[in-house]
Coordinates of C-alpha atoms in Angstrom, one line a residue:
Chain A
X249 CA 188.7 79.1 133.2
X250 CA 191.2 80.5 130.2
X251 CA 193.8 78.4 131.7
X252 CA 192.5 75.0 130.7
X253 CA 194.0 75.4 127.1
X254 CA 197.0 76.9 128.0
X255 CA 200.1 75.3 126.3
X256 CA 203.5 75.4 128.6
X257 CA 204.6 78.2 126.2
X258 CA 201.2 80.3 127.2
X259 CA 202.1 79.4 131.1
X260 CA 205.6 81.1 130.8
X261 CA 204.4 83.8 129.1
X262 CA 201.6 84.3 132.1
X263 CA 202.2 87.1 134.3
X264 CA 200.4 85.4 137.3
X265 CA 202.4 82.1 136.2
X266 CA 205.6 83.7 136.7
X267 CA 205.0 85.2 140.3
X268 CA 204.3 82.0 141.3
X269 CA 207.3 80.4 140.0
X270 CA 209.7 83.4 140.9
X271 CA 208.6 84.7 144.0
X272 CA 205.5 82.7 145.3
X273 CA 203.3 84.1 147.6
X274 CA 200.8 81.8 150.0
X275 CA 197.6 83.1 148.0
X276 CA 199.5 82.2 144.8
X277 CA 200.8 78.3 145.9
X278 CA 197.2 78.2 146.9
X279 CA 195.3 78.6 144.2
X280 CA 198.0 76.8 141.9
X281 CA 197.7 73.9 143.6
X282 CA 193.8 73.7 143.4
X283 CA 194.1 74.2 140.0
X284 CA 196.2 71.6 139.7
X285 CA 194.3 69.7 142.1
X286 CA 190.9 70.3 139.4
X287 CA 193.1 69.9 136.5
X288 CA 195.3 66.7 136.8
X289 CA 196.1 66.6 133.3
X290 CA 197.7 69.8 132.7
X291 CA 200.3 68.7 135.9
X292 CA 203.5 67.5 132.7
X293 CA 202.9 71.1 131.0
X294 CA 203.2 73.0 134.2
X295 CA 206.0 71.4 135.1
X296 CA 207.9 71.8 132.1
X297 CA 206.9 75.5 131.8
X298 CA 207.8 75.8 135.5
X299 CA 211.3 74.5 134.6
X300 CA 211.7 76.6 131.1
X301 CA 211.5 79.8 133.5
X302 CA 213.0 78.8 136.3
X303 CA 216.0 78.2 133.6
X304 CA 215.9 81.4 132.7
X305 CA 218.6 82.7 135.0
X306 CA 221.6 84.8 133.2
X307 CA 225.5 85.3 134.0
X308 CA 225.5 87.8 136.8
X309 CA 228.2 91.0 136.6
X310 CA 228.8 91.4 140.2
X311 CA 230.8 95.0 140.8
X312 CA 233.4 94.6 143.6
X313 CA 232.9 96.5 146.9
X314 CA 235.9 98.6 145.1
X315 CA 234.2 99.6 142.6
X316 CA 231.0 100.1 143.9
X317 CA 232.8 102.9 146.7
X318 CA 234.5 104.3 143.4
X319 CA 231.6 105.5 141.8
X320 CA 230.2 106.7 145.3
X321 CA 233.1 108.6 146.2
X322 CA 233.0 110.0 142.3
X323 CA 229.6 110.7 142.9
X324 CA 229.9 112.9 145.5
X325 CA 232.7 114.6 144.7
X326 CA 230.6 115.7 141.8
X327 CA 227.6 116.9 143.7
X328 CA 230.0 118.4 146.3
X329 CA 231.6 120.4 143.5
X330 CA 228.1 121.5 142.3
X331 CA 226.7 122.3 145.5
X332 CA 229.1 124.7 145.8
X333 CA 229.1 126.6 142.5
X334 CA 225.3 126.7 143.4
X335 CA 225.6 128.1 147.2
X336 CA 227.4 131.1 145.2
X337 CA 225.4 131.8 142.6
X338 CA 222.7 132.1 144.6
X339 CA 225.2 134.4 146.7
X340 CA 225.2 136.5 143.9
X341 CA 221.6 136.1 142.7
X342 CA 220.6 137.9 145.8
X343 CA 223.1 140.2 146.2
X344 CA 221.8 142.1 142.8
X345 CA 218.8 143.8 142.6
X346 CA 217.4 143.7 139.1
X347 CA 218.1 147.0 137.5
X348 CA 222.2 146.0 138.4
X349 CA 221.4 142.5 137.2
X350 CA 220.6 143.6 134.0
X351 CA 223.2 145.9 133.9
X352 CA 225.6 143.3 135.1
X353 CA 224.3 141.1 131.9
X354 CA 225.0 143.6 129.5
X355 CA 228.3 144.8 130.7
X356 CA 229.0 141.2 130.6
X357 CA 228.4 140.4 127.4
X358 CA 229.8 143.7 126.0
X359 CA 233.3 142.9 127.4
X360 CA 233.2 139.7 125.9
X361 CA 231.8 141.1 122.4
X362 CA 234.9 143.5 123.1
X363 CA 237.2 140.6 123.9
X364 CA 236.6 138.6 120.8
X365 CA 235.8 141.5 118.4
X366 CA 240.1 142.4 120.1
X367 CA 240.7 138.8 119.4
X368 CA 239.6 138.0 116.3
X369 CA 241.0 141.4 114.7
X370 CA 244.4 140.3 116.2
X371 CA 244.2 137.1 114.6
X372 CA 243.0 138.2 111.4
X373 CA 245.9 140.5 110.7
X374 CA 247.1 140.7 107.1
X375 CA 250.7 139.9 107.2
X376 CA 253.6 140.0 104.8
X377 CA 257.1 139.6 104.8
X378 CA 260.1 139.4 102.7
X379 CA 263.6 137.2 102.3
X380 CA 266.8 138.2 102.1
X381 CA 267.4 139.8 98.4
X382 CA 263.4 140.6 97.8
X383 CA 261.1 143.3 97.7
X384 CA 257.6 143.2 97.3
X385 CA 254.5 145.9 96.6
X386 CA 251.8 145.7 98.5
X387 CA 248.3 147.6 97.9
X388 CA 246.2 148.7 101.2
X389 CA 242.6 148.1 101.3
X390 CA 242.5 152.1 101.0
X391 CA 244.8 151.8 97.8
X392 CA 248.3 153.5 99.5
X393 CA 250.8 150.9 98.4
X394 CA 254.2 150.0 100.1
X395 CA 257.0 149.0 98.7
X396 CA 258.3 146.2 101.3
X397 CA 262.5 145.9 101.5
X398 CA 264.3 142.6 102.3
X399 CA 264.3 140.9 105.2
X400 CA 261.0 143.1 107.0
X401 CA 257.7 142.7 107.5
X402 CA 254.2 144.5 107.3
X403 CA 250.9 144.1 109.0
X404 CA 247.9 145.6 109.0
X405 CA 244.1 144.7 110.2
X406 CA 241.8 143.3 107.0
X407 CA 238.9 145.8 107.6
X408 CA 239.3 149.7 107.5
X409 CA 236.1 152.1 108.2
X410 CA 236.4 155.1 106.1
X411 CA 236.4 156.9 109.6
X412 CA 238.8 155.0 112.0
X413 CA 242.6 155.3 111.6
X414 CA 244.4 153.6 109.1
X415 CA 247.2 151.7 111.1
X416 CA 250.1 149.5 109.8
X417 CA 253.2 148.0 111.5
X418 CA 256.2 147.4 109.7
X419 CA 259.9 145.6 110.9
X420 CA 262.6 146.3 108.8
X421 CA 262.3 148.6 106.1
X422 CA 259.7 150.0 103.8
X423 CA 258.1 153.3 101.9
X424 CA 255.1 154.0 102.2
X425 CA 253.1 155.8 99.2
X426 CA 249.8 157.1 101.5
X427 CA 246.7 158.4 99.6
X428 CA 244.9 161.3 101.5
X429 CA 240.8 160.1 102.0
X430 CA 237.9 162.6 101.7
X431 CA 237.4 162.1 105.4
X432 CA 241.3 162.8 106.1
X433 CA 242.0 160.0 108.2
X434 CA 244.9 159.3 110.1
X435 CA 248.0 157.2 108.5
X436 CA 249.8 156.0 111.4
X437 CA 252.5 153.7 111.5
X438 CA 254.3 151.5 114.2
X439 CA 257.4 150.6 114.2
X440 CA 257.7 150.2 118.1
X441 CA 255.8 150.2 120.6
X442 CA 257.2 153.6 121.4
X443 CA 257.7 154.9 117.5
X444 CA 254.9 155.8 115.2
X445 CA 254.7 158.0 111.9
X446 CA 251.3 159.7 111.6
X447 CA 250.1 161.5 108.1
X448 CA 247.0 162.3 106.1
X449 CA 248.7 162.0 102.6
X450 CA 252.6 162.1 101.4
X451 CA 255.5 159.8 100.5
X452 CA 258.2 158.7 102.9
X453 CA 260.5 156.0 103.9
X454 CA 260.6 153.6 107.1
X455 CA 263.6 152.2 108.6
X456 CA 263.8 149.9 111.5
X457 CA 266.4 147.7 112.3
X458 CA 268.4 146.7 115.5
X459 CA 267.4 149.5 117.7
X460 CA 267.7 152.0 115.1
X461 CA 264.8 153.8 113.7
X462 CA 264.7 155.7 111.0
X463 CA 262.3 158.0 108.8
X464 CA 263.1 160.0 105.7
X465 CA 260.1 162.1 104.2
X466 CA 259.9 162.6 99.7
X467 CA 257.1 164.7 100.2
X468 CA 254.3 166.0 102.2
X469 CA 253.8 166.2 105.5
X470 CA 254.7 163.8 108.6
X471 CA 254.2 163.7 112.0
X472 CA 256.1 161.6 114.6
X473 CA 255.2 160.3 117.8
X474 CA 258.5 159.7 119.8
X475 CA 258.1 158.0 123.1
X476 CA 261.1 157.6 125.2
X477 CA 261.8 157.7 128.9
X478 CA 259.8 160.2 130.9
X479 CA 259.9 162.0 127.6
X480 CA 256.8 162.3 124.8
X481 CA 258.3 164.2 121.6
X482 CA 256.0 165.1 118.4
X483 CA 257.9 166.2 115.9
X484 CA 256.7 168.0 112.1
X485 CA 258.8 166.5 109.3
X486 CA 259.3 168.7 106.2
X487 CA 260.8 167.0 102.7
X488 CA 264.1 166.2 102.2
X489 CA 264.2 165.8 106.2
X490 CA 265.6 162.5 107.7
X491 CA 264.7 161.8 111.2
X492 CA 266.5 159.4 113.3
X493 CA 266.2 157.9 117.0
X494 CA 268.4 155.1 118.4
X495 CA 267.4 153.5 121.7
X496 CA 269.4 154.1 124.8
X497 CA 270.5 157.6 123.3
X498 CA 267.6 160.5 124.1
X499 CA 266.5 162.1 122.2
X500 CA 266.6 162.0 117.7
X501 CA 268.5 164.0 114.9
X502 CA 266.9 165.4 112.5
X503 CA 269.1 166.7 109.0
X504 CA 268.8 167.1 105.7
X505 CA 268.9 165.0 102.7
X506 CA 268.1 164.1 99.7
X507 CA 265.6 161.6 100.0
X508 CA 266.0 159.6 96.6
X509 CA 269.0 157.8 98.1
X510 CA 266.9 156.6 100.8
X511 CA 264.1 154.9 98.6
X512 CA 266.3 154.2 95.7
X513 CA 266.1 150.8 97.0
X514 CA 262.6 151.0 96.1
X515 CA 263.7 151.3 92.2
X516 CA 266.2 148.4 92.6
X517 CA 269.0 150.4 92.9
X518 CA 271.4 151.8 96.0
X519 CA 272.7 154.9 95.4
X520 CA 275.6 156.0 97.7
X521 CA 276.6 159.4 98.2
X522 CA 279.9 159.3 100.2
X523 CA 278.8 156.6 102.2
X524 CA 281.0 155.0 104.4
X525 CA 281.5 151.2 103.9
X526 CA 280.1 150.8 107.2
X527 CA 276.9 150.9 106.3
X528 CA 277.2 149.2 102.9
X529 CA 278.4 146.3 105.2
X530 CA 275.3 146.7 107.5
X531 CA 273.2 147.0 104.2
X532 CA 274.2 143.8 102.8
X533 CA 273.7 142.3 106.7
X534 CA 270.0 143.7 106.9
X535 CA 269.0 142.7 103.1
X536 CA 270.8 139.7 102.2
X537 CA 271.3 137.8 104.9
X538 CA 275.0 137.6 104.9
X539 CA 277.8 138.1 107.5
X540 CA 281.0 140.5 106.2
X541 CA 284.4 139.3 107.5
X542 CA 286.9 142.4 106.8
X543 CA 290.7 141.4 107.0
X544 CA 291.4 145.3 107.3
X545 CA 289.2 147.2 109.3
X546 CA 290.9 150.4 107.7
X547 CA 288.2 150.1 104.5
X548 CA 285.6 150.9 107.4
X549 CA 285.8 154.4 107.0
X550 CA 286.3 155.2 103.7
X551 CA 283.4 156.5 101.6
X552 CA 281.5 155.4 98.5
X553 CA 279.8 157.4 95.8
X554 CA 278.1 156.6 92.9
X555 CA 274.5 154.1 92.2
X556 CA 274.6 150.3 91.7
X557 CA 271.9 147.4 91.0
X558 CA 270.1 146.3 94.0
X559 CA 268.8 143.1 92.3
X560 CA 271.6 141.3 91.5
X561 CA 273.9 140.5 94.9
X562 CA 277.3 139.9 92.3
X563 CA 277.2 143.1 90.6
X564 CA 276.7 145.0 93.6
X565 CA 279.7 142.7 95.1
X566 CA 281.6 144.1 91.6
X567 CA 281.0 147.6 91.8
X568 CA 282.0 147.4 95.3
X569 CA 285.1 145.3 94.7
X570 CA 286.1 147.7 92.1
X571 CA 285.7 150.9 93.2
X572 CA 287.2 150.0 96.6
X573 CA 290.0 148.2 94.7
X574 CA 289.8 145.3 97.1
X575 CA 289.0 141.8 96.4
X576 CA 285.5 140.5 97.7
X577 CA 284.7 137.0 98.1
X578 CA 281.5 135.6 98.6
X579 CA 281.8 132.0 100.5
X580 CA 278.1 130.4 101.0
X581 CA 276.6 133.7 103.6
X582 CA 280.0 135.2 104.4
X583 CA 281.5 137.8 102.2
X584 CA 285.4 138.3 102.5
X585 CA 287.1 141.8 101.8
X586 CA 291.0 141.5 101.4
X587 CA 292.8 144.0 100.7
X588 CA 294.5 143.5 97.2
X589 CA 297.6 145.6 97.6
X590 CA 298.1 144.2 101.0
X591 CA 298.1 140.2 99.6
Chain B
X1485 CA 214.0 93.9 151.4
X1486 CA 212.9 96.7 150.2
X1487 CA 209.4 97.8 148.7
X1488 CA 208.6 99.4 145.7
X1489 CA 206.7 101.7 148.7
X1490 CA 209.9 102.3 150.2
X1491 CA 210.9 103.3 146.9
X1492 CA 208.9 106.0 146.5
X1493 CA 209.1 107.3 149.8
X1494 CA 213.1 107.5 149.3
X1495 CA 212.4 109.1 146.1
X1496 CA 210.5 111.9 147.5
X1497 CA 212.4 112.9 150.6
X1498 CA 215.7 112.7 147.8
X1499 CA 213.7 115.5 146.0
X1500 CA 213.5 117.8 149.1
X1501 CA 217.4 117.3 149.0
X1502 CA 217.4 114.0 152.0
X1503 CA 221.7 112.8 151.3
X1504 CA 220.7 109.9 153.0
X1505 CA 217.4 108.8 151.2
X1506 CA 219.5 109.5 147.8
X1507 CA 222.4 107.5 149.3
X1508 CA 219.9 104.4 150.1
X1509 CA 218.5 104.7 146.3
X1510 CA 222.1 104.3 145.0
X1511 CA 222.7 101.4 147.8
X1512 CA 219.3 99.5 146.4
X1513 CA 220.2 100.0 142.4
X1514 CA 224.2 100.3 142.0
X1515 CA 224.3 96.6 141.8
X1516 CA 221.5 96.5 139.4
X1517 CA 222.3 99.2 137.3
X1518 CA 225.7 97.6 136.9
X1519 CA 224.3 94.1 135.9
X1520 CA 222.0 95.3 133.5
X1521 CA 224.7 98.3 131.8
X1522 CA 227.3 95.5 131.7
X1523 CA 224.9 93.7 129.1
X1524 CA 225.2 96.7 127.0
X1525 CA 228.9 96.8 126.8
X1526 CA 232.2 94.6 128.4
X1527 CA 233.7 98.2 129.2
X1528 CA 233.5 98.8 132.9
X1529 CA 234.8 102.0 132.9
X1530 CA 232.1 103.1 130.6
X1531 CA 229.0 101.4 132.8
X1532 CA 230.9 103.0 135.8
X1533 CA 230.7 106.4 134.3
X1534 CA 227.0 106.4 132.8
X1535 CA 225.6 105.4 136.9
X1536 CA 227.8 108.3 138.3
X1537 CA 226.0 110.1 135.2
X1538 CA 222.7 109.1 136.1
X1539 CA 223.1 109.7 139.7
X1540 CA 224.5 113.0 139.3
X1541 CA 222.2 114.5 136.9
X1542 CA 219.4 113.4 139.7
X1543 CA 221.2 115.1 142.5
X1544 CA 221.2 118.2 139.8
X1545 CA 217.5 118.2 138.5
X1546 CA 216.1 117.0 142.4
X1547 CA 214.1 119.8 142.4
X1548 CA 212.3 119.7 139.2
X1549 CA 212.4 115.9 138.6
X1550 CA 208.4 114.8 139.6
X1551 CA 206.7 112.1 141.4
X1552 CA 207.1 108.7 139.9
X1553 CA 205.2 105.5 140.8
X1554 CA 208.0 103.3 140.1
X1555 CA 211.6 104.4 141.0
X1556 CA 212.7 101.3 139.5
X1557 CA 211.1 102.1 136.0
X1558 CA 212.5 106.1 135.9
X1559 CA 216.2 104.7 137.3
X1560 CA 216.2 101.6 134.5
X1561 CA 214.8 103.8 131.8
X1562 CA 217.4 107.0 132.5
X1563 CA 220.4 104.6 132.6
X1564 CA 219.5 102.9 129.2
X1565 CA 219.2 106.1 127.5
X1566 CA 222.2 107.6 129.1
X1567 CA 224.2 104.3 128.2
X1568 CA 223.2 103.8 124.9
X1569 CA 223.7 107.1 124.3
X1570 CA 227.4 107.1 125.4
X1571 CA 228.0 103.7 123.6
X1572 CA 227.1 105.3 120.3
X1573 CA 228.9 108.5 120.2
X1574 CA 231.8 106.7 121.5
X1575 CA 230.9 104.1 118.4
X1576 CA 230.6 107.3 115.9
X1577 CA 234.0 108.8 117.4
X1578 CA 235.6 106.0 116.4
X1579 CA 233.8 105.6 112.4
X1580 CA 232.4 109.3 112.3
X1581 CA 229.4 108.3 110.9
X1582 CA 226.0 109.1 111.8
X1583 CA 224.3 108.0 115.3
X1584 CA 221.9 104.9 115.3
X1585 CA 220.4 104.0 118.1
X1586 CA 221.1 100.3 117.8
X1587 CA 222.9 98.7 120.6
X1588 CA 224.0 95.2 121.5
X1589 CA 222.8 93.2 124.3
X1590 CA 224.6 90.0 125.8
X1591 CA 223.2 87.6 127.8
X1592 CA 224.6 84.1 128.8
X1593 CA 223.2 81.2 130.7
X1594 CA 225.4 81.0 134.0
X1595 CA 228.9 78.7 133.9
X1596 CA 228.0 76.8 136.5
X1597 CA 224.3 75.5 134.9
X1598 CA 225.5 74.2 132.1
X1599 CA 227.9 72.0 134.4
X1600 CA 225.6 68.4 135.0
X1601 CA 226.6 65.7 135.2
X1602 CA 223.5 64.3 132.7
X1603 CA 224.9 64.0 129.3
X1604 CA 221.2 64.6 127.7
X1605 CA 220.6 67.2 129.8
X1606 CA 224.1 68.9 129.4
X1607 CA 223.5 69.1 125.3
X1608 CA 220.1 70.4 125.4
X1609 CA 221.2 73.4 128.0
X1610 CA 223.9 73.8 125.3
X1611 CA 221.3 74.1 123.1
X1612 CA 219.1 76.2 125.0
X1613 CA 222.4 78.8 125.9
X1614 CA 222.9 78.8 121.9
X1615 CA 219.4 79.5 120.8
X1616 CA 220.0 82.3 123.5
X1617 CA 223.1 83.2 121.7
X1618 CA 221.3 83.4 118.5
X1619 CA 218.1 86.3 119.8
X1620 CA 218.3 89.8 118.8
X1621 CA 220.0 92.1 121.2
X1622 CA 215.8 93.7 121.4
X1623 CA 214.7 90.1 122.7
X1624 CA 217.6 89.5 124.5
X1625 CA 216.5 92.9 126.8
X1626 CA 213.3 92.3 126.9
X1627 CA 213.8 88.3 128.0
X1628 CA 215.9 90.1 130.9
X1629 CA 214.3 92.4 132.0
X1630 CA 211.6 90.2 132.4
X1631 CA 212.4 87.1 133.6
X1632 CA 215.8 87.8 135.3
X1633 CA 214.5 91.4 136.8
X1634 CA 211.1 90.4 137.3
X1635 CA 209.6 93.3 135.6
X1636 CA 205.9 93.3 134.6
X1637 CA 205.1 93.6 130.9
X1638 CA 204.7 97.6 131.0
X1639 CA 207.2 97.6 133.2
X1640 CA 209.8 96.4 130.8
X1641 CA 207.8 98.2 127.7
X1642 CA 208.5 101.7 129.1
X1643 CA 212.2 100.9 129.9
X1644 CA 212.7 99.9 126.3
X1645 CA 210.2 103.2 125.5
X1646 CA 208.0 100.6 122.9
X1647 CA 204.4 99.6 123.4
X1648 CA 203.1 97.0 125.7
X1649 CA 201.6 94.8 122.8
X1650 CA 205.5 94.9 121.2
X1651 CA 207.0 94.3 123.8
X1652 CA 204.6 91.3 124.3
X1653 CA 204.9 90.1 120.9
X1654 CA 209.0 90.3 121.6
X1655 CA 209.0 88.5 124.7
X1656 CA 206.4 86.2 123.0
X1657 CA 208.9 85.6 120.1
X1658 CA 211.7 84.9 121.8
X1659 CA 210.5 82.1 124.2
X1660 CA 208.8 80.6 121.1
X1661 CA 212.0 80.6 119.1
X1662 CA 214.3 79.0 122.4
X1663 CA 211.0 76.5 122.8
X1664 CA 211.5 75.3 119.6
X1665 CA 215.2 74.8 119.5
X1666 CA 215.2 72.8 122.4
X1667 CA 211.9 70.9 121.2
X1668 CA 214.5 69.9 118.3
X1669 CA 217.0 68.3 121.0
X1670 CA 214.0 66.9 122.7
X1671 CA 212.6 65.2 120.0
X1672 CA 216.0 63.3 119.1
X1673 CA 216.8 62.7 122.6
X1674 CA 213.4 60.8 123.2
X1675 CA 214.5 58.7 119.6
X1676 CA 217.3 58.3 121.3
X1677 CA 215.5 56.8 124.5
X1678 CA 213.1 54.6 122.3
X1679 CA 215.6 52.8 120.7

């Protein structure tokens, strides 16, 4: 019998042992107790193996009835949930045959291609902009440049086929230098959503600010996409031609001019040709950040000729202050115009 | 009471989608499941979350979960891995490091047995609930498993996913080591008793 040498620890580790001990059944008391019975001796080790498990008895974590509805309730709320989503995709499953299925598939994953392919473009624009008092050149991955004014800002998507349109959308003010591709693709700029300047290859000047849009062609040809209430205008730009469109009048105006003044800018310089002060004060507004107070409105009108530095905001102030004979003070952003005759 | 029988009987009228056979299987093991999880880990919330786990990924896989001889053995086994799991990504949240599959395991000899009146008696349960203390987390599963849940050998071996013969050698191990810490009170008690 292999239990006759059996220490207390060989009893405890005994699966029969243990039964006995935990959960006894009458076959099991019964032969226990003829062994002990035909093995008097081996009654101390038994008993202290019978003790040693019957000790082993750990701290019990008893869940509250609470808790124990909790997780039932949370339970089925979860299968209840999936049952449904099930219930209709089997709905769905049998309402497709499967020539649609597949189609269904692959529409389905060509709108989302689509959506992220819209996505990540949008994301991924190339952007830059410009302080008060700055300009900047930037190159375009077709090698067109633009000259950036203060105050604006330029975008354009990183990757350009050499068969889609080249597309670029400016705030503020800029001229654009376009190269003409081998495959004559489209240059098309946005200003807004209802404004864009379309070319193959030619130099011209932007201008958006404030409602007021503005393009001025050096040379080449333009084309302009005007959209406007119940009204869709293209209009052909020739050089020296300066087209203009304000919102809430219909409409543009189209004259003449001589397009250097427009892009002097781009050469540090403003050059004025009887230009009323008006727009010098709306000039300094839009590229330097600064407000004008005027103590006599009377200047407004009167006209400026003549070229002065762009760069430097004090000698433009000078040139100003002398040939309008008035005193101009420049106070943290706000530049004063008095009148000096009048103090 | 019920049978491991009645068990598997639940088990396979749950896989032909029976609510109430699946709601019986949570009835029989919530209480277990909870005992034995809240040995991993003091977090309740966390035990709480890995049953409804386990119980809703059966409802989800009833159909392609198979036959099992011992409900007991697939319910113990998926709740370990599920809560061990959790424990350690919660762990590596916490450090970012990489996850181990170590885990700790706590069990305590109950308050009210270590309260007797015998002062002898009293220090060598002490002694006994510190050479408990003292086991690896491993041995301190296996130790329940077997002798609080009343597992067999392979039982307990496929809910710890080791062999039978390492698992025997653990459990083995462990009673040795508690044997011969409480030997050590023995002996100086029975000095004690000569003098």
């Amino acid at each position: 019998m292999k239990y006759t040498y059996y220490t207390a620890e060989d009893f405890i580790l005994d699966e029969s042992f243990q039964r006995w001990v935990k959960h006894p059944t009458p076959e099991a008391s019964l032969f226990w107790e003829n062994w002990l019975t035909a093995n008097p001796h081996k009654r101390d080790t038994i008993e202290e193996a019978r003790q040693a498990l019957l000790e082993l008895h750990f701290t019990e974590h008893t869940p509250t009835e609470e808790v124990y509805d909790e997780v039932w309730e949370r339970i089925n709320q979860a299968n209840t949930l999936y049952d449904q989503q099930q219930k209709s995709k089997i709905i769905l499953y049998y309402s497709l045959n499967n020539w649609y299925k597949v189609a269904a598939v692959f529409a389905g994953m060509l709108l989302t291609a689509l959506v992220l392919y819209y996505i990540f473009n949008l994301q991924k624009h190339i952007e830059y902009t410009t302080k008060y008092g700055e300009t900047q050149n930037i190159t375009l991955p077709d090698g067109s440049t633009i000259i950036l004014n203060a105050n604006s800002k330029v975008s354009y998507a990183p990757n350009w086929t050499n068969t889609s349109i080249r597309e670029v959308w400016v705030e503020g003010e800029a001229f654009f230098s376009v190269i003409h591709t081998k495959t004559h693709q489209k240059f098309v700029v946005h200003t807004t959503d209802n404004f864009q300047v379309e070319v193959l290859g030619t130099q011209f000047n932007v201008y958006q600010r404030k409602n007021n849009t503005r393009v001025v062609l050096k040379e080449g040809q333009v084309k302009l996409n005007i959209q406007q209430e119940n009204l869709e205008e293209q209009v052909v730009m020739k050089p020296g031609e300066l087209v203009e469109v304000r919102e809430q009048i219909k409409g543009y105006t189209k004259k003449v001019v001589n397009p250097e003044l427009f892009s002097a800018w781009t050469k540090n310089e403003f050059i004025f040709s009887e230009t009323p002060v008006s727009e010098i004060i709306t000039l300094l507004e839009e590229n330097y950040g600064l407000s004008v107070v005027l103590k006599d409105r009377s200047v407004l009108k009167r006209t400026i000729t003549g070229s002065v530095p762009s760069e430097n905001l004090e000698s433009l102030l000078f040139a100003l202050s002398e040939a309008l004979n008035y005193r101009i003070v420049q106070e943290n952003n706000q530049i004063i115009f008095r009148n000096k005759s009048i103090k | 009471m019920h049978t491991p029988l009645h068990d598997v009987e639940l088990w396979n009228k749950f896989r032909k989608g029976d609510k109430e056979a699946y709601a019986l299987l949570y009835k029989i093991y919530f209480r277990r499941l909870y005992n034995y999880g809240r040995k991993f880990t003091s977090d309740t919330e966390c035990v709480k979350d890995c049953i409804q786990d386990l119980f809703t990924k059966l409802w989800r896989n009833k159909s392609t979960v198979g036959e099992t001889s011992s409900v007991k053995n697939y319910l113990f086994c998926s709740f370990r891995r599920i809560l061990i799991d959790k424990i350690n990504h919660q762990k590596k949240d916490a450090l970012s490091e990489e996850i181990d599959d170590s885990y700790t395991f706590e069990i305590s000899l109950p308050y009210e047995s270590l309260l007797i009146n015998h002062q002898a008696e009293a220090e060598r349960k002490e002694e006994l609930a510190r050479a408990i203390q003292a086991l690896s987390s491993r041995q301190k599963e296996a130790i329940f498993l077997k002798f609080y849940e009343s597992n067999s050998y392979e039982e307990v071996a496929s809910i710890m996913t080791i062999s039978t013969k390492s698992l025997y050698k653990l459990v083995a191990k462990a009673i040795n080591t508690l044997r011969e810490s409480v030997k050590k009170t023995y002996f100086l008690l029975s000095l004690l008793l000569l003098i």
